[in-house]
mmCIF file with all atom_site columns, C-alpha atoms in Angstrom:
data_model
loop_
_atom_site.group_PDB
_atom_site.id
_atom_site.type_symbol
_atom_site.label_atom_id
_atom_site.label_alt_id
_atom_site.label_comp_id
_atom_site.label_asym_id
_atom_site.label_entity_id
_atom_site.label_seq_id
_atom_site.pdbx_PDB_ins_code
_atom_site.Cartn_x
_atom_site.Cartn_y
_atom_site.Cartn_z
_atom_site.occupancy
_atom_site.B_iso_or_equiv
_atom_site.pdbx_formal_charge
_atom_site.auth_seq_id
_atom_site.auth_comp_id
_atom_site.auth_asym_id
_atom_site.auth_atom_id
_atom_site.pdbx_PDB_model_num
ATOM 1   C CA . MET A 1 1   ? 98.647  118.957 122.353 1.00 49.00 ? 1   MET A CA 1
ATOM 2   C CA . PRO A 1 2   ? 96.940  122.384 122.597 1.00 55.00 ? 2   PRO A CA 1
ATOM 3   C CA . LEU A 1 3   ? 93.699  121.391 120.834 1.00 58.00 ? 3   LEU A CA 1
ATOM 4   C CA . LYS A 1 4   ? 93.379  118.032 122.527 1.00 63.00 ? 4   LYS A CA 1
ATOM 5   C CA . ALA A 1 5   ? 89.913  118.869 123.895 1.00 67.00 ? 5   ALA A CA 1
ATOM 6   C CA . SER A 1 6   ? 88.525  119.316 120.363 1.00 65.00 ? 6   SER A CA 1
ATOM 7   C CA . TYR A 1 7   ? 90.225  116.250 118.838 1.00 64.00 ? 7   TYR A CA 1
ATOM 8   C CA . ASP A 1 8   ? 87.922  113.367 117.940 1.00 68.00 ? 8   ASP A CA 1
ATOM 9   C CA . LYS A 1 9   ? 89.730  110.182 116.931 1.00 72.00 ? 9   LYS A CA 1
ATOM 10  C CA . ALA A 1 10  ? 86.511  108.687 115.519 1.00 73.00 ? 10  ALA A CA 1
ATOM 11  C CA . ILE A 1 11  ? 86.301  111.454 112.911 1.00 69.00 ? 11  ILE A CA 1
ATOM 12  C CA . ASP A 1 12  ? 90.047  111.545 112.192 1.00 73.00 ? 12  ASP A CA 1
ATOM 13  C CA . SER A 1 13  ? 90.172  108.360 110.156 1.00 75.00 ? 13  SER A CA 1
ATOM 14  C CA . PHE A 1 14  ? 91.995  109.540 107.032 1.00 80.00 ? 14  PHE A CA 1
ATOM 15  C CA . ARG A 1 15  ? 94.776  107.151 106.016 1.00 85.00 ? 15  ARG A CA 1
ATOM 16  C CA . LEU A 1 16  ? 97.882  109.291 105.489 1.00 89.00 ? 16  LEU A CA 1
ATOM 17  C CA . GLU A 1 17  ? 99.920  106.312 104.338 1.00 92.00 ? 17  GLU A CA 1
ATOM 18  C CA . TYR A 1 18  ? 97.936  106.320 101.086 1.00 92.00 ? 18  TYR A CA 1
ATOM 19  C CA . LEU A 1 19  ? 98.996  109.893 100.364 1.00 93.00 ? 19  LEU A CA 1
ATOM 20  C CA . LEU A 1 20  ? 102.606 109.213 101.305 1.00 95.00 ? 20  LEU A CA 1
ATOM 21  C CA . GLY A 1 21  ? 102.729 105.940 99.363  1.00 96.00 ? 21  GLY A CA 1
ATOM 22  C CA . GLY A 1 22  ? 101.052 107.432 96.305  1.00 95.00 ? 22  GLY A CA 1
ATOM 23  C CA . ALA A 1 23  ? 103.376 110.434 96.276  1.00 95.00 ? 23  ALA A CA 1
ATOM 24  C CA . ALA A 1 24  ? 106.396 108.143 96.698  1.00 97.00 ? 24  ALA A CA 1
ATOM 25  C CA . ALA A 1 25  ? 105.235 105.863 93.877  1.00 97.00 ? 25  ALA A CA 1
ATOM 26  C CA . PHE A 1 26  ? 104.667 108.802 91.536  1.00 95.00 ? 26  PHE A CA 1
ATOM 27  C CA . ALA A 1 27  ? 108.054 110.260 92.467  1.00 96.00 ? 27  ALA A CA 1
ATOM 28  C CA . LEU A 1 28  ? 109.762 106.983 91.612  1.00 97.00 ? 28  LEU A CA 1
ATOM 29  C CA . LEU A 1 29  ? 107.786 106.470 88.398  1.00 96.00 ? 29  LEU A CA 1
ATOM 30  C CA . PHE A 1 30  ? 107.639 110.062 87.135  1.00 95.00 ? 30  PHE A CA 1
ATOM 31  C CA . PRO A 1 31  ? 110.572 112.150 88.406  1.00 94.00 ? 31  PRO A CA 1
ATOM 32  C CA . HIS A 1 32  ? 112.053 115.017 86.438  1.00 89.00 ? 32  HIS A CA 1
ATOM 33  C CA . LYS A 1 33  ? 115.331 113.072 86.346  1.00 91.00 ? 33  LYS A CA 1
ATOM 34  C CA . TYR A 1 34  ? 116.415 109.865 88.039  1.00 94.00 ? 34  TYR A CA 1
ATOM 35  C CA . SER A 1 35  ? 118.629 111.324 90.765  1.00 96.00 ? 35  SER A CA 1
ATOM 36  C CA . LEU A 1 36  ? 118.031 111.348 94.510  1.00 96.00 ? 36  LEU A CA 1
ATOM 37  C CA . VAL A 1 37  ? 117.476 115.108 94.668  1.00 96.00 ? 37  VAL A CA 1
ATOM 38  C CA . GLU A 1 38  ? 115.035 115.105 91.738  1.00 95.00 ? 38  GLU A CA 1
ATOM 39  C CA . ILE A 1 39  ? 113.104 112.131 93.110  1.00 96.00 ? 39  ILE A CA 1
ATOM 40  C CA . LEU A 1 40  ? 112.795 113.869 96.494  1.00 96.00 ? 40  LEU A CA 1
ATOM 41  C CA . TRP A 1 41  ? 111.739 117.125 94.775  1.00 95.00 ? 41  TRP A CA 1
ATOM 42  C CA . SER A 1 42  ? 109.132 115.221 92.752  1.00 95.00 ? 42  SER A CA 1
ATOM 43  C CA . PHE A 1 43  ? 107.901 113.522 95.933  1.00 96.00 ? 43  PHE A CA 1
ATOM 44  C CA . SER A 1 44  ? 107.431 116.899 97.620  1.00 95.00 ? 44  SER A CA 1
ATOM 45  C CA . ILE A 1 45  ? 105.495 118.297 94.659  1.00 94.00 ? 45  ILE A CA 1
ATOM 46  C CA . TYR A 1 46  ? 103.225 115.240 94.415  1.00 95.00 ? 46  TYR A CA 1
ATOM 47  C CA . LEU A 1 47  ? 102.654 115.237 98.177  1.00 95.00 ? 47  LEU A CA 1
ATOM 48  C CA . GLU A 1 48  ? 101.852 118.956 98.187  1.00 91.00 ? 48  GLU A CA 1
ATOM 49  C CA . ALA A 1 49  ? 99.184  118.343 95.546  1.00 91.00 ? 49  ALA A CA 1
ATOM 50  C CA . VAL A 1 50  ? 97.222  116.072 97.872  1.00 92.00 ? 50  VAL A CA 1
ATOM 51  C CA . ALA A 1 51  ? 98.254  117.420 101.293 1.00 90.00 ? 51  ALA A CA 1
ATOM 52  C CA . ILE A 1 52  ? 94.930  119.238 101.701 1.00 87.00 ? 52  ILE A CA 1
ATOM 53  C CA . MET A 1 53  ? 92.931  116.018 101.408 1.00 88.00 ? 53  MET A CA 1
ATOM 54  C CA . PRO A 1 54  ? 92.885  115.232 105.173 1.00 86.00 ? 54  PRO A CA 1
ATOM 55  C CA . GLN A 1 55  ? 91.377  118.657 105.914 1.00 83.00 ? 55  GLN A CA 1
ATOM 56  C CA . LEU A 1 56  ? 88.813  118.350 103.124 1.00 82.00 ? 56  LEU A CA 1
ATOM 57  C CA . PHE A 1 57  ? 88.013  114.812 104.279 1.00 82.00 ? 57  PHE A CA 1
ATOM 58  C CA . GLN A 1 58  ? 87.534  116.062 107.842 1.00 78.00 ? 58  GLN A CA 1
ATOM 59  C CA . MET A 1 59  ? 85.174  118.778 106.629 1.00 78.00 ? 59  MET A CA 1
ATOM 60  C CA . SER A 1 60  ? 83.173  116.272 104.611 1.00 75.00 ? 60  SER A CA 1
ATOM 61  C CA . ARG A 1 61  ? 82.894  113.986 107.657 1.00 74.00 ? 61  ARG A CA 1
ATOM 62  C CA . THR A 1 62  ? 81.695  116.737 109.995 1.00 72.00 ? 62  THR A CA 1
ATOM 63  C CA . GLY A 1 63  ? 79.776  118.662 107.324 1.00 72.00 ? 63  GLY A CA 1
ATOM 64  C CA . GLU A 1 64  ? 80.946  122.046 108.577 1.00 72.00 ? 64  GLU A CA 1
ATOM 65  C CA . ALA A 1 65  ? 83.911  124.268 109.354 1.00 72.00 ? 65  ALA A CA 1
ATOM 66  C CA . ASP A 1 66  ? 84.617  127.426 111.313 1.00 74.00 ? 66  ASP A CA 1
ATOM 67  C CA . ASN A 1 67  ? 84.738  130.601 109.260 1.00 75.00 ? 67  ASN A CA 1
ATOM 68  C CA . ILE A 1 68  ? 88.436  131.097 110.030 1.00 77.00 ? 68  ILE A CA 1
ATOM 69  C CA . THR A 1 69  ? 89.147  127.575 108.730 1.00 78.00 ? 69  THR A CA 1
ATOM 70  C CA . SER A 1 70  ? 87.089  128.304 105.609 1.00 80.00 ? 70  SER A CA 1
ATOM 71  C CA . HIS A 1 71  ? 88.997  131.537 104.941 1.00 83.00 ? 71  HIS A CA 1
ATOM 72  C CA . TYR A 1 72  ? 92.324  129.773 105.507 1.00 84.00 ? 72  TYR A CA 1
ATOM 73  C CA . LEU A 1 73  ? 91.463  126.976 103.075 1.00 84.00 ? 73  LEU A CA 1
ATOM 74  C CA . PHE A 1 74  ? 90.297  129.523 100.533 1.00 85.00 ? 74  PHE A CA 1
ATOM 75  C CA . ALA A 1 75  ? 93.642  131.333 100.820 1.00 88.00 ? 75  ALA A CA 1
ATOM 76  C CA . LEU A 1 76  ? 95.520  128.050 100.293 1.00 86.00 ? 76  LEU A CA 1
ATOM 77  C CA . GLY A 1 77  ? 93.452  127.163 97.240  1.00 85.00 ? 77  GLY A CA 1
ATOM 78  C CA . GLY A 1 78  ? 93.663  130.695 95.892  1.00 87.00 ? 78  GLY A CA 1
ATOM 79  C CA . TYR A 1 79  ? 97.432  130.722 96.096  1.00 87.00 ? 79  TYR A CA 1
ATOM 80  C CA . ARG A 1 80  ? 97.559  127.491 94.102  1.00 84.00 ? 80  ARG A CA 1
ATOM 81  C CA . ALA A 1 81  ? 95.160  128.863 91.491  1.00 85.00 ? 81  ALA A CA 1
ATOM 82  C CA . LEU A 1 82  ? 97.433  131.911 91.141  1.00 91.00 ? 82  LEU A CA 1
ATOM 83  C CA . TYR A 1 83  ? 100.346 129.562 90.513  1.00 89.00 ? 83  TYR A CA 1
ATOM 84  C CA . ILE A 1 84  ? 98.488  128.338 87.426  1.00 90.00 ? 84  ILE A CA 1
ATOM 85  C CA . VAL A 1 85  ? 98.168  131.915 86.190  1.00 92.00 ? 85  VAL A CA 1
ATOM 86  C CA . ASN A 1 86  ? 101.916 132.331 86.793  1.00 94.00 ? 86  ASN A CA 1
ATOM 87  C CA . TRP A 1 87  ? 102.703 129.170 84.815  1.00 92.00 ? 87  TRP A CA 1
ATOM 88  C CA . ILE A 1 88  ? 100.604 130.328 81.877  1.00 93.00 ? 88  ILE A CA 1
ATOM 89  C CA . TYR A 1 89  ? 102.330 133.706 81.909  1.00 95.00 ? 89  TYR A CA 1
ATOM 90  C CA . ARG A 1 90  ? 105.786 132.113 82.098  1.00 95.00 ? 90  ARG A CA 1
ATOM 91  C CA . TYR A 1 91  ? 104.952 129.660 79.315  1.00 94.00 ? 91  TYR A CA 1
ATOM 92  C CA . TYR A 1 92  ? 104.213 132.522 76.934  1.00 94.00 ? 92  TYR A CA 1
ATOM 93  C CA . THR A 1 93  ? 106.968 134.890 78.050  1.00 96.00 ? 93  THR A CA 1
ATOM 94  C CA . GLU A 1 94  ? 109.945 132.590 78.683  1.00 95.00 ? 94  GLU A CA 1
ATOM 95  C CA . ASP A 1 95  ? 111.787 130.472 76.177  1.00 93.00 ? 95  ASP A CA 1
ATOM 96  C CA . ASP A 1 96  ? 111.451 126.720 76.732  1.00 91.00 ? 96  ASP A CA 1
ATOM 97  C CA . TYR A 1 97  ? 109.533 126.966 80.021  1.00 92.00 ? 97  TYR A CA 1
ATOM 98  C CA . VAL A 1 98  ? 108.093 123.503 80.676  1.00 91.00 ? 98  VAL A CA 1
ATOM 99  C CA . ASP A 1 99  ? 107.439 121.920 84.078  1.00 91.00 ? 99  ASP A CA 1
ATOM 100 C CA . TYR A 1 100 ? 104.949 119.102 83.625  1.00 92.00 ? 100 TYR A CA 1
ATOM 101 C CA . ILE A 1 101 ? 105.290 117.755 87.167  1.00 93.00 ? 101 ILE A CA 1
ATOM 102 C CA . ALA A 1 102 ? 104.408 121.093 88.763  1.00 91.00 ? 102 ALA A CA 1
ATOM 103 C CA . TRP A 1 103 ? 101.693 121.800 86.190  1.00 92.00 ? 103 TRP A CA 1
ATOM 104 C CA . VAL A 1 104 ? 99.861  118.505 86.588  1.00 92.00 ? 104 VAL A CA 1
ATOM 105 C CA . SER A 1 105 ? 100.226 118.507 90.368  1.00 92.00 ? 105 SER A CA 1
ATOM 106 C CA . GLY A 1 106 ? 99.017  122.105 90.574  1.00 89.00 ? 106 GLY A CA 1
ATOM 107 C CA . VAL A 1 107 ? 95.969  121.394 88.448  1.00 90.00 ? 107 VAL A CA 1
ATOM 108 C CA . VAL A 1 108 ? 95.170  118.311 90.554  1.00 91.00 ? 108 VAL A CA 1
ATOM 109 C CA . GLN A 1 109 ? 95.526  120.327 93.756  1.00 89.00 ? 109 GLN A CA 1
ATOM 110 C CA . THR A 1 110 ? 93.327  123.136 92.444  1.00 88.00 ? 110 THR A CA 1
ATOM 111 C CA . ALA A 1 111 ? 90.737  120.616 91.248  1.00 88.00 ? 111 ALA A CA 1
ATOM 112 C CA . LEU A 1 112 ? 90.580  119.138 94.767  1.00 87.00 ? 112 LEU A CA 1
ATOM 113 C CA . TYR A 1 113 ? 89.476  122.579 95.957  1.00 85.00 ? 113 TYR A CA 1
ATOM 114 C CA . ALA A 1 114 ? 86.713  122.954 93.345  1.00 84.00 ? 114 ALA A CA 1
ATOM 115 C CA . ASP A 1 115 ? 83.830  121.773 95.535  1.00 79.00 ? 115 ASP A CA 1
ATOM 116 C CA . PHE A 1 116 ? 85.138  123.753 98.494  1.00 79.00 ? 116 PHE A CA 1
ATOM 117 C CA . PHE A 1 117 ? 85.396  126.913 96.346  1.00 82.00 ? 117 PHE A CA 1
ATOM 118 C CA . TYR A 1 118 ? 81.777  126.516 95.240  1.00 79.00 ? 118 TYR A CA 1
ATOM 119 C CA . ILE A 1 119 ? 80.504  126.271 98.805  1.00 77.00 ? 119 ILE A CA 1
ATOM 120 C CA . TYR A 1 120 ? 82.803  129.081 99.909  1.00 78.00 ? 120 TYR A CA 1
ATOM 121 C CA . PHE A 1 121 ? 81.472  131.464 97.246  1.00 78.00 ? 121 PHE A CA 1
ATOM 122 C CA . THR A 1 122 ? 77.819  130.522 97.712  1.00 76.00 ? 122 THR A CA 1
ATOM 123 C CA . ARG A 1 123 ? 77.767  130.521 101.527 1.00 72.00 ? 123 ARG A CA 1
ATOM 124 C CA . VAL A 1 124 ? 80.736  132.007 103.367 1.00 69.00 ? 124 VAL A CA 1
ATOM 125 C CA . LEU A 1 125 ? 81.074  135.145 101.245 1.00 68.00 ? 125 LEU A CA 1
ATOM 126 C CA . LYS A 1 126 ? 77.366  135.782 101.799 1.00 71.00 ? 126 LYS A CA 1
ATOM 127 C CA . GLY A 1 127 ? 77.931  135.791 105.552 1.00 70.00 ? 127 GLY A CA 1
ATOM 128 C CA . LYS A 1 128 ? 76.583  132.296 106.161 1.00 67.00 ? 128 LYS A CA 1
ATOM 129 C CA . TYR A 1 129 ? 78.250  129.524 108.141 1.00 62.00 ? 129 TYR A CA 1
ATOM 130 C CA . PHE A 1 130 ? 80.213  126.959 106.129 1.00 62.00 ? 130 PHE A CA 1
ATOM 131 C CA . LYS A 1 131 ? 77.995  123.899 106.090 1.00 64.00 ? 131 LYS A CA 1
ATOM 132 C CA . LEU A 1 132 ? 77.934  121.227 103.439 1.00 59.00 ? 132 LEU A CA 1
ATOM 133 C CA . PRO A 1 133 ? 74.590  120.652 101.740 1.00 59.00 ? 133 PRO A CA 1
ATOM 134 C CA . VAL A 1 134 ? 72.725  117.560 102.884 1.00 53.00 ? 134 VAL A CA 1
#
């Protein structure tokens, strides 16, 4: 493990099984269609929506992040926010374009970034270190 020296098991206490179980439950309850491929696709979309939670949880536990980590997370959140712009464009320019699973999951994922975006814009872009307010 290349970053073993910086790993702290006491801080890494996020329970991944909740994300996996929740995504699996949603995929079984709300798939696009009830076929194996569609259930697996739905699972991947639901899991992607919450996959950033361990990193955000880690940042909230430590209260800070390196600038490179902050920029990386901003890029991930920004790409998801641009997906929403794409969906709006496609909704108005394509006939019968509807994808509720992707839409809801994308909005949830972008909403998870909201607090991070605020701190990023108010601190990191001003040249300050990413540190959560106390």
